[in-house]
Amino acid sequence: MTLRHNNISYIRDGAFGAFSCTLQEFRLDLSYNNISSFSNGALFGLENCNLQLNLNFNRIEKIPHALAILTNLKSLQLLGNPLINLDTSALVNAGSTLSDFRFDLRHFSTWPDVTLQLMLELETLETVGIPFEHIENTAFNHMTRLKHLKISDTKLIAIPKALCNLNSLTTLNISNNAHFNNSGYSMFEVCGASNRSTIQLDNLFFYGNKVNIFPNFMTMFPRIRKIGVGNNIIESMNEDTLSGAPGLRAINMDDNLFTRIPYALNKFTELTYVSLSDNRISSVEGSDLAQLHDILTLDLDHNPLLYITHNAFENNPRLSTVYLSGTYLQTIPVALTMLPSLSVVTLNDARVTCTCDMPHLQHWTQANAIYFRNATCSNKPLLLQNFISEYPSVCMSSLS
């Protein structure tokens, strides 16, 4: 049931008593209202429901006591509310059932340790606006089932050591934390060797944290498979300071300050996906991707890219998708015509001038099977794909 954006301010007794719980899941979405209070009997009728309750973006300061009767609450979302604490008595039954909990701590004076310790079944936790510089090393000790954790918009100045105890964690999102001390490469070197050997993390998202050096994530998460570090101010990666990550398959470094594809990426030889859109890269050289033999996708959209050397992709035979939209390229790079597996190229909003000065297109028979996403020539109203297919007949006949 969805009741969002209705300007509801109060939930009365028995408001949902007419609804049955015959469904396997009952989703109640009350987000984006003006709710500040519930009657104690507001949720009568939903006591035994397999309930997912969304109260995001209301005016709730304290957990409503109406929740105390819920015996099978699975998900509770309280983001964007001016909460001042988590009332343990209101969540007394939720501890043994709640698997997904999301809340805002901006107005908290202490970490809600007592209440969170009740939530032994949590698999997903999202905390926004932690107003402290540090949290206790034991903050997550009891969360042995936790798989997904998001920590954003905080005043934390360092990566919490409490993360070292989350052995079941598979996805970690640490984003928009502007106060991290810029400890560079060693930012994630907070766990001891015994902890690192048991951490199973697959996915790490580290967006918008204003760091200028690529941290050595792999020290803390040696089994990492996907890393996202977009929307920072990273300028470099130092190969000498990076630990190996034999399982790393994907890396997103969009919206940073790289002026070249960092050669240090070659240390991660299992990469299949590399994204560097919205950086300051002006060229792709022959050595940039030399060791990435299994790369499938390369995203360089919206870079001031002027040229790609002929041998730029000679060691990347499996490269099938190349994004070059919004670049400064004026010709179709020879390097693209040498990729045997190429199936998708984007050159939308690039500056490709369709002239007969590209003889390498004459024998690019594979181009007919490539999807160019309706990219057009910059100098005439002609689809790039049509220009390439017509090149042998139009350009070579005119030259003869």
C-alpha atoms as a printed R data frame, in Angstrom:
    type eleno elety resid chain resno      x       y       z
1   ATOM     1    CA   MET     A     1  0.000   0.000   0.000
2   ATOM     2    CA   THR     A     2  1.409   3.371  -1.040
3   ATOM     3    CA   LEU     A     3  0.308   6.565   0.706
4   ATOM     4    CA   ARG     A     4  3.283   8.783   0.022
5   ATOM     5    CA   HIS     A     5  2.991  12.542  -0.678
6   ATOM     6    CA   ASN     A     6 -0.403  12.901   1.012
7   ATOM     7    CA   ASN     A     7  0.364  15.505   3.687
8   ATOM     8    CA   ILE     A     8 -0.616  13.021   6.418
9   ATOM     9    CA   SER     A     9  0.403  14.305   9.855
10  ATOM    10    CA   TYR     A    10 -1.096  11.792  12.309
11  ATOM    11    CA   ILE     A    11 -1.950   8.066  12.247
12  ATOM    12    CA   ARG     A    12 -5.083   7.263  14.293
13  ATOM    13    CA   ASP     A    13 -6.071   4.056  16.124
14  ATOM    14    CA   GLY     A    14 -6.868   1.148  13.834
15  ATOM    15    CA   ALA     A    15 -6.056   3.078  10.679
16  ATOM    16    CA   PHE     A    16 -5.107  -0.159   8.915
17  ATOM    17    CA   GLY     A    17 -7.431  -2.586  10.693
18  ATOM    18    CA   ALA     A    18 -9.414  -3.292   7.539
19  ATOM    19    CA   PHE     A    19 -6.418  -4.753   5.736
20  ATOM    20    CA   SER     A    20 -5.571  -8.414   5.982
21  ATOM    21    CA   CYS     A    21 -2.154 -10.027   6.021
22  ATOM    22    CA   THR     A    22 -2.964 -12.818   3.627
23  ATOM    23    CA   LEU     A    23 -0.189 -11.638   1.335
24  ATOM    24    CA   GLN     A    24  3.281 -13.035   1.910
25  ATOM    25    CA   GLU     A    25  4.571  -9.483   2.316
26  ATOM    26    CA   PHE     A    26  2.692  -6.321   3.276
27  ATOM    27    CA   ARG     A    27  4.420  -3.127   2.203
28  ATOM    28    CA   LEU     A    28  3.215   0.083   3.777
29  ATOM    29    CA   ASP     A    29  4.751   3.222   2.268
30  ATOM    30    CA   LEU     A    30  4.038   6.404   4.241
31  ATOM    31    CA   SER     A    31  7.090   8.326   3.076
32  ATOM    32    CA   TYR     A    32  7.109  12.006   2.156
33  ATOM    33    CA   ASN     A    33  4.269  13.034   4.431
34  ATOM    34    CA   ASN     A    34  4.263  15.272   7.532
35  ATOM    35    CA   ILE     A    35  3.786  12.493  10.087
36  ATOM    36    CA   SER     A    36  4.972  13.468  13.555
37  ATOM    37    CA   SER     A    37  3.048  10.992  15.714
38  ATOM    38    CA   PHE     A    38  1.121   7.714  15.799
39  ATOM    39    CA   SER     A    39 -1.653   6.703  18.144
40  ATOM    40    CA   ASN     A    40 -0.513   3.701  20.206
41  ATOM    41    CA   GLY     A    41 -3.132   1.587  18.408
42  ATOM    42    CA   ALA     A    42 -2.393   2.906  14.945
43  ATOM    43    CA   LEU     A    43 -1.062  -0.428  13.674
44  ATOM    44    CA   PHE     A    44 -3.725  -2.730  15.151
45  ATOM    45    CA   GLY     A    45 -4.498  -5.388  12.584
46  ATOM    46    CA   LEU     A    46 -0.935  -5.530  11.312
47  ATOM    47    CA   GLU     A    47  0.536  -7.207  14.415
48  ATOM    48    CA   ASN     A    48  1.527 -10.428  12.695
49  ATOM    49    CA   CYS     A    49  2.096  -9.110   9.194
50  ATOM    50    CA   ASN     A    50  5.336  -9.761   7.365
51  ATOM    51    CA   LEU     A    51  5.646  -5.987   7.283
52  ATOM    52    CA   GLN     A    52  7.889  -3.603   5.372
53  ATOM    53    CA   LEU     A    53  7.313  -0.100   6.724
54  ATOM    54    CA   ASN     A    54  8.622   2.990   4.940
55  ATOM    55    CA   LEU     A    55  8.464   6.199   7.014
56  ATOM    56    CA   ASN     A    56 11.211   8.092   5.207
57  ATOM    57    CA   PHE     A    57 11.042  11.892   5.106
58  ATOM    58    CA   ASN     A    58  8.467  12.695   7.739
59  ATOM    59    CA   ARG     A    59  8.727  14.625  11.028
60  ATOM    60    CA   ILE     A    60  9.222  11.747  13.438
61  ATOM    61    CA   GLU     A    61 11.460  12.546  16.431
62  ATOM    62    CA   LYS     A    62 10.976   9.314  18.394
63  ATOM    63    CA   ILE     A    63 10.229   5.748  17.299
64  ATOM    64    CA   PRO     A    64  6.414   5.450  17.605
65  ATOM    65    CA   HIS     A    65  5.304   3.120  20.426
66  ATOM    66    CA   ALA     A    66  2.730   1.818  17.964
67  ATOM    67    CA   LEU     A    67  5.529  -0.343  16.525
68  ATOM    68    CA   ALA     A    68  5.888  -2.300  19.773
69  ATOM    69    CA   ILE     A    69  3.005  -4.637  18.859
70  ATOM    70    CA   LEU     A    70  4.601  -5.732  15.566
71  ATOM    71    CA   THR     A    71  5.891  -9.280  15.822
72  ATOM    72    CA   ASN     A    72  7.100  -9.720  12.262
73  ATOM    73    CA   LEU     A    73  8.528  -6.366  11.177
74  ATOM    74    CA   LYS     A    74 11.062  -7.065   8.419
75  ATOM    75    CA   SER     A    75 11.993  -3.610   7.140
76  ATOM    76    CA   LEU     A    76 11.878  -0.188   8.803
77  ATOM    77    CA   GLN     A    77 12.989   2.953   6.979
78  ATOM    78    CA   LEU     A    78 13.305   6.246   8.864
79  ATOM    79    CA   LEU     A    79 15.655   8.307   6.706
80  ATOM    80    CA   GLY     A    80 15.088  12.050   6.563
81  ATOM    81    CA   ASN     A    81 13.385  12.251   9.960
82  ATOM    82    CA   PRO     A    82 14.587  14.451  12.871
83  ATOM    83    CA   LEU     A    83 15.072  11.452  15.172
84  ATOM    84    CA   ILE     A    84 16.775  12.183  18.493
85  ATOM    85    CA   ASN     A    85 17.136   8.562  19.681
86  ATOM    86    CA   LEU     A    86 15.999   4.987  19.150
87  ATOM    87    CA   ASP     A    87 13.490   3.980  21.824
88  ATOM    88    CA   THR     A    88 14.289   0.408  22.818
89  ATOM    89    CA   SER     A    89 10.800  -0.230  24.191
90  ATOM    90    CA   ALA     A    90  9.221   0.640  20.821
91  ATOM    91    CA   LEU     A    91 11.405  -1.896  19.032
92  ATOM    92    CA   VAL     A    92 11.298  -4.638  21.646
93  ATOM    93    CA   ASN     A    93  9.790  -7.192  19.237
94  ATOM    94    CA   ALA     A    94 11.601  -6.007  16.136
95  ATOM    95    CA   GLY     A    95 15.012  -7.184  17.302
96  ATOM    96    CA   SER     A    96 14.322 -10.791  16.458
97  ATOM    97    CA   THR     A    97 12.718 -10.100  13.047
98  ATOM    98    CA   LEU     A    98 14.109  -6.873  11.538
99  ATOM    99    CA   SER     A    99 16.446  -7.545   8.606
100 ATOM   100    CA   ASP     A   100 16.486  -4.085   6.971
101 ATOM   101    CA   PHE     A   101 16.866  -0.872   9.014
102 ATOM   102    CA   ARG     A   102 17.609   2.635   7.703
103 ATOM   103    CA   PHE     A   103 17.682   5.761   9.862
104 ATOM   104    CA   ASP     A   104 19.022   9.286  10.248
105 ATOM   105    CA   LEU     A   105 21.334  10.146  13.173
106 ATOM   106    CA   ARG     A   106 21.891  13.866  12.576
107 ATOM   107    CA   HIS     A   107 20.268  14.843  15.886
108 ATOM   108    CA   PHE     A   108 21.623  12.003  18.032
109 ATOM   109    CA   SER     A   109 23.903  12.777  20.963
110 ATOM   110    CA   THR     A   110 25.248   9.223  21.314
111 ATOM   111    CA   TRP     A   111 25.540   6.102  19.177
112 ATOM   112    CA   PRO     A   112 22.333   4.022  19.775
113 ATOM   113    CA   ASP     A   113 24.270   0.975  20.898
114 ATOM   114    CA   VAL     A   114 21.670  -0.524  23.255
115 ATOM   115    CA   THR     A   115 18.867  -0.564  20.670
116 ATOM   116    CA   LEU     A   116 21.036  -1.771  17.817
117 ATOM   117    CA   GLN     A   117 22.254  -4.673  19.932
118 ATOM   118    CA   LEU     A   118 18.696  -6.035  19.851
119 ATOM   119    CA   MET     A   119 18.800  -6.352  16.056
120 ATOM   120    CA   LEU     A   120 20.489  -9.693  15.714
121 ATOM   121    CA   GLU     A   121 18.882 -10.509  12.348
122 ATOM   122    CA   LEU     A   122 19.949  -7.363  10.489
123 ATOM   123    CA   GLU     A   123 21.188  -7.963   6.956
124 ATOM   124    CA   THR     A   124 20.926  -4.369   5.689
125 ATOM   125    CA   LEU     A   125 21.774  -1.232   7.677
126 ATOM   126    CA   GLU     A   126 21.878   2.340   6.399
127 ATOM   127    CA   THR     A   127 22.973   5.201   8.634
128 ATOM   128    CA   VAL     A   128 22.912   8.827   7.492
129 ATOM   129    CA   GLY     A   129 24.399  11.853   9.195
130 ATOM   130    CA   ILE     A   130 26.466  10.325  12.014
131 ATOM   131    CA   PRO     A   131 27.333  13.513  13.983
132 ATOM   132    CA   PHE     A   132 30.433  12.131  15.702
133 ATOM   133    CA   GLU     A   133 34.078  12.028  14.599
134 ATOM   134    CA   HIS     A   134 34.392   8.415  15.746
135 ATOM   135    CA   ILE     A   135 32.180   5.462  16.614
136 ATOM   136    CA   GLU     A   136 33.094   2.699  19.040
137 ATOM   137    CA   ASN     A   137 35.127  -0.228  17.739
138 ATOM   138    CA   THR     A   138 32.359  -2.504  19.030
139 ATOM   139    CA   ALA     A   139 29.511  -0.654  17.289
140 ATOM   140    CA   PHE     A   140 28.697  -3.561  14.940
141 ATOM   141    CA   ASN     A   141 29.958  -6.503  16.993
142 ATOM   142    CA   HIS     A   142 26.549  -8.131  17.400
143 ATOM   143    CA   MET     A   143 25.601  -7.835  13.699
144 ATOM   144    CA   THR     A   144 26.915 -11.211  12.617
145 ATOM   145    CA   ARG     A   145 24.445 -11.475   9.712
146 ATOM   146    CA   LEU     A   146 24.988  -7.986   8.280
147 ATOM   147    CA   LYS     A   147 25.575  -8.127   4.505
148 ATOM   148    CA   HIS     A   148 24.903  -4.581   3.286
149 ATOM   149    CA   LEU     A   149 26.039  -1.414   5.088
150 ATOM   150    CA   LYS     A   150 25.792   2.200   3.974
151 ATOM   151    CA   ILE     A   151 27.369   5.067   5.933
152 ATOM   152    CA   SER     A   152 26.870   8.505   4.397
153 ATOM   153    CA   ASP     A   153 26.910  12.249   5.090
154 ATOM   154    CA   THR     A   154 28.747  11.948   8.400
155 ATOM   155    CA   LYS     A   155 31.274  13.876  10.444
156 ATOM   156    CA   LEU     A   156 33.541  10.847  10.760
157 ATOM   157    CA   ILE     A   157 37.197  11.708  10.255
158 ATOM   158    CA   ALA     A   158 38.446   8.152   9.668
159 ATOM   159    CA   ILE     A   159 37.299   4.756   8.463
160 ATOM   160    CA   PRO     A   160 35.646   3.089  11.498
161 ATOM   161    CA   LYS     A   161 37.612   0.184  12.913
162 ATOM   162    CA   ALA     A   162 34.234  -1.308  13.819
163 ATOM   163    CA   LEU     A   163 33.998  -2.501  10.198
164 ATOM   164    CA   CYS     A   164 36.726  -5.050  10.870
165 ATOM   165    CA   ASN     A   165 34.291  -7.282  12.758
166 ATOM   166    CA   LEU     A   166 31.714  -7.606   9.963
167 ATOM   167    CA   ASN     A   167 32.705 -10.969   8.547
168 ATOM   168    CA   SER     A   168 29.445 -11.473   6.620
169 ATOM   169    CA   LEU     A   169 29.528  -8.090   4.899
170 ATOM   170    CA   THR     A   170 29.366  -8.259   1.090
171 ATOM   171    CA   THR     A   171 28.538  -4.645   0.143
172 ATOM   172    CA   LEU     A   172 29.870  -1.490   1.800
173 ATOM   173    CA   ASN     A   173 28.882   2.023   0.753
174 ATOM   174    CA   ILE     A   174 30.804   4.886   2.380
175 ATOM   175    CA   SER     A   175 29.756   8.048   0.564
176 ATOM   176    CA   ASN     A   176 29.622  11.820   0.929
177 ATOM   177    CA   ASN     A   177 31.724  11.982   4.072
178 ATOM   178    CA   ALA     A   178 33.527  15.281   3.652
179 ATOM   179    CA   HIS     A   179 35.475  15.229   6.907
180 ATOM   180    CA   PHE     A   180 37.708  12.204   6.392
181 ATOM   181    CA   ASN     A   181 41.297  13.067   7.183
182 ATOM   182    CA   ASN     A   182 43.198  12.736   3.945
183 ATOM   183    CA   SER     A   183 45.460   9.902   5.043
184 ATOM   184    CA   GLY     A   184 45.912   8.861   1.440
185 ATOM   185    CA   TYR     A   185 46.914   5.314   0.587
186 ATOM   186    CA   SER     A   186 46.694   4.062   4.179
187 ATOM   187    CA   MET     A   187 43.122   5.211   4.832
188 ATOM   188    CA   PHE     A   188 41.822   1.626   4.855
189 ATOM   189    CA   GLU     A   189 44.672   0.089   6.822
190 ATOM   190    CA   VAL     A   190 42.688  -0.190  10.058
191 ATOM   191    CA   CYS     A   191 42.181  -3.948  10.442
192 ATOM   192    CA   GLY     A   192 44.615  -6.497  11.774
193 ATOM   193    CA   ALA     A   193 45.740  -9.479   9.728
194 ATOM   194    CA   SER     A   194 43.358 -11.843  11.527
195 ATOM   195    CA   ASN     A   195 40.359  -9.665  10.607
196 ATOM   196    CA   ARG     A   196 41.424  -9.221   6.979
197 ATOM   197    CA   SER     A   197 41.590 -12.954   6.462
198 ATOM   198    CA   THR     A   198 37.890 -13.348   7.331
199 ATOM   199    CA   ILE     A   199 36.342 -10.281   5.611
200 ATOM   200    CA   GLN     A   200 34.300 -11.387   2.583
201 ATOM   201    CA   LEU     A   201 33.475  -7.984   1.039
202 ATOM   202    CA   ASP     A   202 32.644  -8.086  -2.693
203 ATOM   203    CA   ASN     A   203 31.492  -4.532  -3.447
204 ATOM   204    CA   LEU     A   204 32.829  -1.212  -2.149
205 ATOM   205    CA   PHE     A   205 31.344   2.163  -3.073
206 ATOM   206    CA   PHE     A   206 33.363   5.175  -1.944
207 ATOM   207    CA   TYR     A   207 31.716   8.153  -3.650
208 ATOM   208    CA   GLY     A   208 31.951  11.850  -2.868
209 ATOM   209    CA   ASN     A   209 34.453  11.713  -0.009
210 ATOM   210    CA   LYS     A   210 36.808  14.426  -1.343
211 ATOM   211    CA   VAL     A   211 39.911  12.234  -1.265
212 ATOM   212    CA   ASN     A   212 42.690  13.089  -3.712
213 ATOM   213    CA   ILE     A   213 44.712   9.859  -3.652
214 ATOM   214    CA   PHE     A   214 43.435   6.393  -4.513
215 ATOM   215    CA   PRO     A   215 43.379   4.523  -1.158
216 ATOM   216    CA   ASN     A   216 44.690   0.996  -0.810
217 ATOM   217    CA   PHE     A   217 41.265  -0.602  -0.347
218 ATOM   218    CA   MET     A   218 42.761  -4.005  -1.020
219 ATOM   219    CA   THR     A   219 44.657  -4.070   2.293
220 ATOM   220    CA   MET     A   220 41.385  -4.243   4.198
221 ATOM   221    CA   PHE     A   221 39.353  -6.082   1.553
222 ATOM   222    CA   PRO     A   222 41.626  -8.541  -0.259
223 ATOM   223    CA   ARG     A   223 38.678 -10.379  -1.846
224 ATOM   224    CA   ILE     A   224 37.086  -7.261  -3.348
225 ATOM   225    CA   ARG     A   225 35.436  -7.722  -6.750
226 ATOM   226    CA   LYS     A   226 33.969  -4.280  -7.513
227 ATOM   227    CA   ILE     A   227 35.169  -0.793  -6.482
228 ATOM   228    CA   GLY     A   228 33.480   2.568  -7.082
229 ATOM   229    CA   VAL     A   229 35.375   5.771  -6.237
230 ATOM   230    CA   GLY     A   230 33.478   8.302  -8.328
231 ATOM   231    CA   ASN     A   231 32.929  11.961  -7.494
232 ATOM   232    CA   ASN     A   232 36.168  12.455  -5.581
233 ATOM   233    CA   ILE     A   233 39.217  14.548  -6.517
234 ATOM   234    CA   ILE     A   234 41.624  11.689  -7.156
235 ATOM   235    CA   GLU     A   235 44.512  12.555  -9.448
236 ATOM   236    CA   SER     A   236 46.701   9.475  -9.246
237 ATOM   237    CA   MET     A   237 47.129   5.799  -8.380
238 ATOM   238    CA   ASN     A   238 50.514   4.668  -7.108
239 ATOM   239    CA   GLU     A   239 51.220   1.098  -8.159
240 ATOM   240    CA   ASP     A   240 53.854   0.692  -5.445
241 ATOM   241    CA   THR     A   241 51.352   1.355  -2.648
242 ATOM   242    CA   LEU     A   242 48.547  -0.891  -3.911
243 ATOM   243    CA   SER     A   243 48.079  -4.451  -2.736
244 ATOM   244    CA   GLY     A   244 47.006  -7.067  -5.207
245 ATOM   245    CA   ALA     A   245 43.346  -7.931  -5.630
246 ATOM   246    CA   PRO     A   246 43.178 -11.102  -7.700
247 ATOM   247    CA   GLY     A   247 39.379 -11.079  -7.780
248 ATOM   248    CA   LEU     A   248 38.845  -7.430  -8.779
249 ATOM   249    CA   ARG     A   249 36.600  -7.366 -11.854
250 ATOM   250    CA   ALA     A   250 35.163  -3.853 -12.049
251 ATOM   251    CA   ILE     A   251 36.318  -0.365 -11.135
252 ATOM   252    CA   ASN     A   252 34.463   2.935 -11.480
253 ATOM   253    CA   MET     A   253 36.513   6.129 -11.158
254 ATOM   254    CA   ASP     A   254 34.110   8.565 -12.827
255 ATOM   255    CA   ASP     A   255 34.194  12.268 -12.047
256 ATOM   256    CA   ASN     A   256 37.724  12.616 -10.709
257 ATOM   257    CA   LEU     A   257 40.817  14.506 -11.877
258 ATOM   258    CA   PHE     A   258 42.793  11.889 -13.813
259 ATOM   259    CA   THR     A   259 44.638  13.302 -16.828
260 ATOM   260    CA   ARG     A   260 45.632   9.853 -18.098
261 ATOM   261    CA   ILE     A   261 44.385   6.320 -17.639
262 ATOM   262    CA   PRO     A   262 46.408   5.334 -14.561
263 ATOM   263    CA   TYR     A   263 48.996   2.702 -15.435
264 ATOM   264    CA   ALA     A   264 48.515   1.192 -11.968
265 ATOM   265    CA   LEU     A   265 45.273  -0.363 -13.229
266 ATOM   266    CA   ASN     A   266 47.447  -2.941 -14.979
267 ATOM   267    CA   LYS     A   267 48.120  -4.436 -11.562
268 ATOM   268    CA   PHE     A   268 44.541  -5.722 -11.534
269 ATOM   269    CA   THR     A   269 44.818  -8.110 -14.443
270 ATOM   270    CA   GLU     A   270 41.347  -9.663 -13.953
271 ATOM   271    CA   LEU     A   271 39.484  -6.404 -14.637
272 ATOM   272    CA   THR     A   272 36.656  -6.680 -17.145
273 ATOM   273    CA   TYR     A   273 35.061  -3.238 -16.585
274 ATOM   274    CA   VAL     A   274 36.848   0.122 -16.308
275 ATOM   275    CA   SER     A   275 34.977   3.429 -16.142
276 ATOM   276    CA   LEU     A   276 36.755   6.793 -16.170
277 ATOM   277    CA   SER     A   277 34.075   9.092 -17.527
278 ATOM   278    CA   ASP     A   278 34.092  12.794 -16.631
279 ATOM   279    CA   ASN     A   279 37.813  13.060 -15.951
280 ATOM   280    CA   ARG     A   280 40.500  15.093 -17.738
281 ATOM   281    CA   ILE     A   281 41.997  12.396 -19.951
282 ATOM   282    CA   SER     A   282 43.290  13.720 -23.277
283 ATOM   283    CA   SER     A   283 44.821  10.587 -24.822
284 ATOM   284    CA   VAL     A   284 44.942   6.801 -24.674
285 ATOM   285    CA   GLU     A   285 48.428   5.390 -25.102
286 ATOM   286    CA   GLY     A   286 49.642   1.920 -26.010
287 ATOM   287    CA   SER     A   287 50.743   1.026 -22.483
288 ATOM   288    CA   ASP     A   288 47.666   2.270 -20.626
289 ATOM   289    CA   LEU     A   289 45.735  -1.026 -20.716
290 ATOM   290    CA   ALA     A   290 48.591  -3.356 -21.630
291 ATOM   291    CA   GLN     A   291 47.942  -6.010 -18.962
292 ATOM   292    CA   LEU     A   292 44.142  -5.935 -19.053
293 ATOM   293    CA   HIS     A   293 43.724  -8.837 -21.446
294 ATOM   294    CA   ASP     A   294 40.181  -9.631 -20.257
295 ATOM   295    CA   ILE     A   295 38.686  -6.141 -20.283
296 ATOM   296    CA   LEU     A   296 35.220  -6.081 -21.886
297 ATOM   297    CA   THR     A   297 34.041  -2.507 -21.270
298 ATOM   298    CA   LEU     A   298 35.915   0.817 -21.260
299 ATOM   299    CA   ASP     A   299 34.026   4.032 -20.478
300 ATOM   300    CA   LEU     A   300 35.776   7.303 -21.350
301 ATOM   301    CA   ASP     A   301 32.666   9.411 -21.922
302 ATOM   302    CA   HIS     A   302 32.996  13.171 -21.404
303 ATOM   303    CA   ASN     A   303 36.763  13.448 -21.301
304 ATOM   304    CA   PRO     A   304 38.699  16.042 -23.359
305 ATOM   305    CA   LEU     A   305 40.030  13.103 -25.382
306 ATOM   306    CA   LEU     A   306 41.934  14.233 -28.491
307 ATOM   307    CA   TYR     A   307 43.452  11.006 -29.774
308 ATOM   308    CA   ILE     A   308 43.809   7.273 -29.253
309 ATOM   309    CA   THR     A   309 47.056   5.742 -30.502
310 ATOM   310    CA   HIS     A   310 46.845   3.006 -33.136
311 ATOM   311    CA   ASN     A   311 48.095   0.310 -30.744
312 ATOM   312    CA   ALA     A   312 46.099   1.449 -27.704
313 ATOM   313    CA   PHE     A   313 43.996  -1.747 -27.606
314 ATOM   314    CA   GLU     A   314 46.376  -4.290 -29.087
315 ATOM   315    CA   ASN     A   315 46.420  -6.292 -25.823
316 ATOM   316    CA   ASN     A   316 42.665  -6.148 -25.291
317 ATOM   317    CA   PRO     A   317 41.172  -8.646 -27.756
318 ATOM   318    CA   ARG     A   318 37.976  -9.119 -25.733
319 ATOM   319    CA   LEU     A   319 37.123  -5.403 -25.521
320 ATOM   320    CA   SER     A   320 33.571  -5.218 -26.847
321 ATOM   321    CA   THR     A   321 32.118  -1.930 -25.564
322 ATOM   322    CA   VAL     A   322 33.844   1.466 -25.747
323 ATOM   323    CA   TYR     A   323 32.136   4.675 -24.605
324 ATOM   324    CA   LEU     A   324 33.570   7.831 -26.196
325 ATOM   325    CA   SER     A   325 30.595  10.215 -26.161
326 ATOM   326    CA   GLY     A   326 31.242  13.859 -25.397
327 ATOM   327    CA   THR     A   327 34.957  13.615 -26.238
328 ATOM   328    CA   TYR     A   328 37.032  15.838 -28.527
329 ATOM   329    CA   LEU     A   329 37.787  13.107 -31.061
330 ATOM   330    CA   GLN     A   330 37.568  14.405 -34.622
331 ATOM   331    CA   THR     A   331 38.190  11.095 -36.393
332 ATOM   332    CA   ILE     A   332 37.270   7.491 -35.796
333 ATOM   333    CA   PRO     A   333 40.359   5.992 -34.123
334 ATOM   334    CA   VAL     A   334 42.265   3.298 -36.023
335 ATOM   335    CA   ALA     A   335 42.502   1.385 -32.728
336 ATOM   336    CA   LEU     A   336 38.751   0.713 -32.807
337 ATOM   337    CA   THR     A   337 38.944  -0.958 -36.205
338 ATOM   338    CA   MET     A   338 41.478  -3.433 -34.829
339 ATOM   339    CA   LEU     A   339 39.241  -4.808 -32.071
340 ATOM   340    CA   PRO     A   340 37.889  -8.227 -33.124
341 ATOM   341    CA   SER     A   341 35.161  -8.355 -30.453
342 ATOM   342    CA   LEU     A   342 33.861  -4.784 -30.699
343 ATOM   343    CA   SER     A   343 30.047  -4.594 -30.653
344 ATOM   344    CA   VAL     A   344 29.155  -1.196 -29.144
345 ATOM   345    CA   VAL     A   345 30.773   2.229 -29.650
346 ATOM   346    CA   THR     A   346 29.297   5.517 -28.473
347 ATOM   347    CA   LEU     A   347 30.524   8.698 -30.144
348 ATOM   348    CA   ASN     A   348 27.452  10.827 -29.485
349 ATOM   349    CA   ASP     A   349 28.240  14.510 -28.969
350 ATOM   350    CA   ALA     A   350 31.829  13.925 -30.072
351 ATOM   351    CA   ARG     A   351 33.417  16.003 -32.833
352 ATOM   352    CA   VAL     A   352 33.927  13.381 -35.514
353 ATOM   353    CA   THR     A   353 34.136  15.043 -38.913
354 ATOM   354    CA   CYS     A   354 33.001  12.699 -41.667
355 ATOM   355    CA   THR     A   355 35.495  13.152 -44.504
356 ATOM   356    CA   CYS     A   356 37.413  10.864 -46.808
357 ATOM   357    CA   ASP     A   357 40.586  11.243 -44.750
358 ATOM   358    CA   MET     A   358 40.098   7.969 -42.853
359 ATOM   359    CA   PRO     A   359 41.294   5.185 -45.188
360 ATOM   360    CA   HIS     A   360 41.306   2.689 -42.306
361 ATOM   361    CA   LEU     A   361 37.515   2.584 -42.646
362 ATOM   362    CA   GLN     A   362 37.722   1.054 -46.110
363 ATOM   363    CA   HIS     A   363 38.178  -2.500 -44.865
364 ATOM   364    CA   TRP     A   364 36.294  -2.219 -41.583
365 ATOM   365    CA   THR     A   365 33.692  -4.783 -42.592
366 ATOM   366    CA   GLN     A   366 32.898  -5.519 -38.961
367 ATOM   367    CA   ALA     A   367 31.420  -2.014 -38.605
368 ATOM   368    CA   ASN     A   368 28.073  -3.180 -40.002
369 ATOM   369    CA   ALA     A   369 27.570  -5.317 -36.898
370 ATOM   370    CA   ILE     A   370 28.545  -2.578 -34.415
371 ATOM   371    CA   TYR     A   371 25.943  -0.534 -32.606
372 ATOM   372    CA   PHE     A   372 26.859   3.176 -32.700
373 ATOM   373    CA   ARG     A   373 23.797   4.392 -30.760
374 ATOM   374    CA   ASN     A   374 22.692   6.862 -33.436
375 ATOM   375    CA   ALA     A   375 25.864   8.953 -33.269
376 ATOM   376    CA   THR     A   376 26.036  11.494 -36.085
377 ATOM   377    CA   CYS     A   377 28.756  13.288 -38.018
378 ATOM   378    CA   SER     A   378 29.604  16.717 -36.667
379 ATOM   379    CA   ASN     A   379 29.764  18.284 -40.138
380 ATOM   380    CA   LYS     A   380 26.665  16.810 -41.805
381 ATOM   381    CA   PRO     A   381 23.277  15.309 -40.859
382 ATOM   382    CA   LEU     A   382 24.422  11.724 -41.383
383 ATOM   383    CA   LEU     A   383 24.503   8.799 -39.012
384 ATOM   384    CA   LEU     A   384 28.062   7.734 -38.278
385 ATOM   385    CA   GLN     A   385 27.180   4.133 -39.013
386 ATOM   386    CA   ASN     A   386 25.869   5.070 -42.463
387 ATOM   387    CA   PHE     A   387 28.983   7.105 -43.195
388 ATOM   388    CA   ILE     A   388 31.222   4.154 -42.324
389 ATOM   389    CA   SER     A   389 29.221   1.675 -44.405
390 ATOM   390    CA   GLU     A   390 29.240   4.058 -47.402
391 ATOM   391    CA   TYR     A   391 32.913   4.948 -47.055
392 ATOM   392    CA   PRO     A   392 34.326   2.328 -49.481
393 ATOM   393    CA   SER     A   393 31.948   3.247 -52.313
394 ATOM   394    CA   VAL     A   394 31.879   7.002 -51.804
395 ATOM   395    CA   CYS     A   395 35.396   7.846 -50.692
396 ATOM   396    CA   MET     A   396 37.498   5.267 -52.509
397 ATOM   397    CA   SER     A   397 35.739   5.848 -55.833
398 ATOM   398    CA   SER     A   398 36.307   9.586 -55.543
399 ATOM   399    CA   LEU     A   399 39.990   9.039 -54.830
400 ATOM   400    CA   SER     A   400 40.381   6.809 -57.862
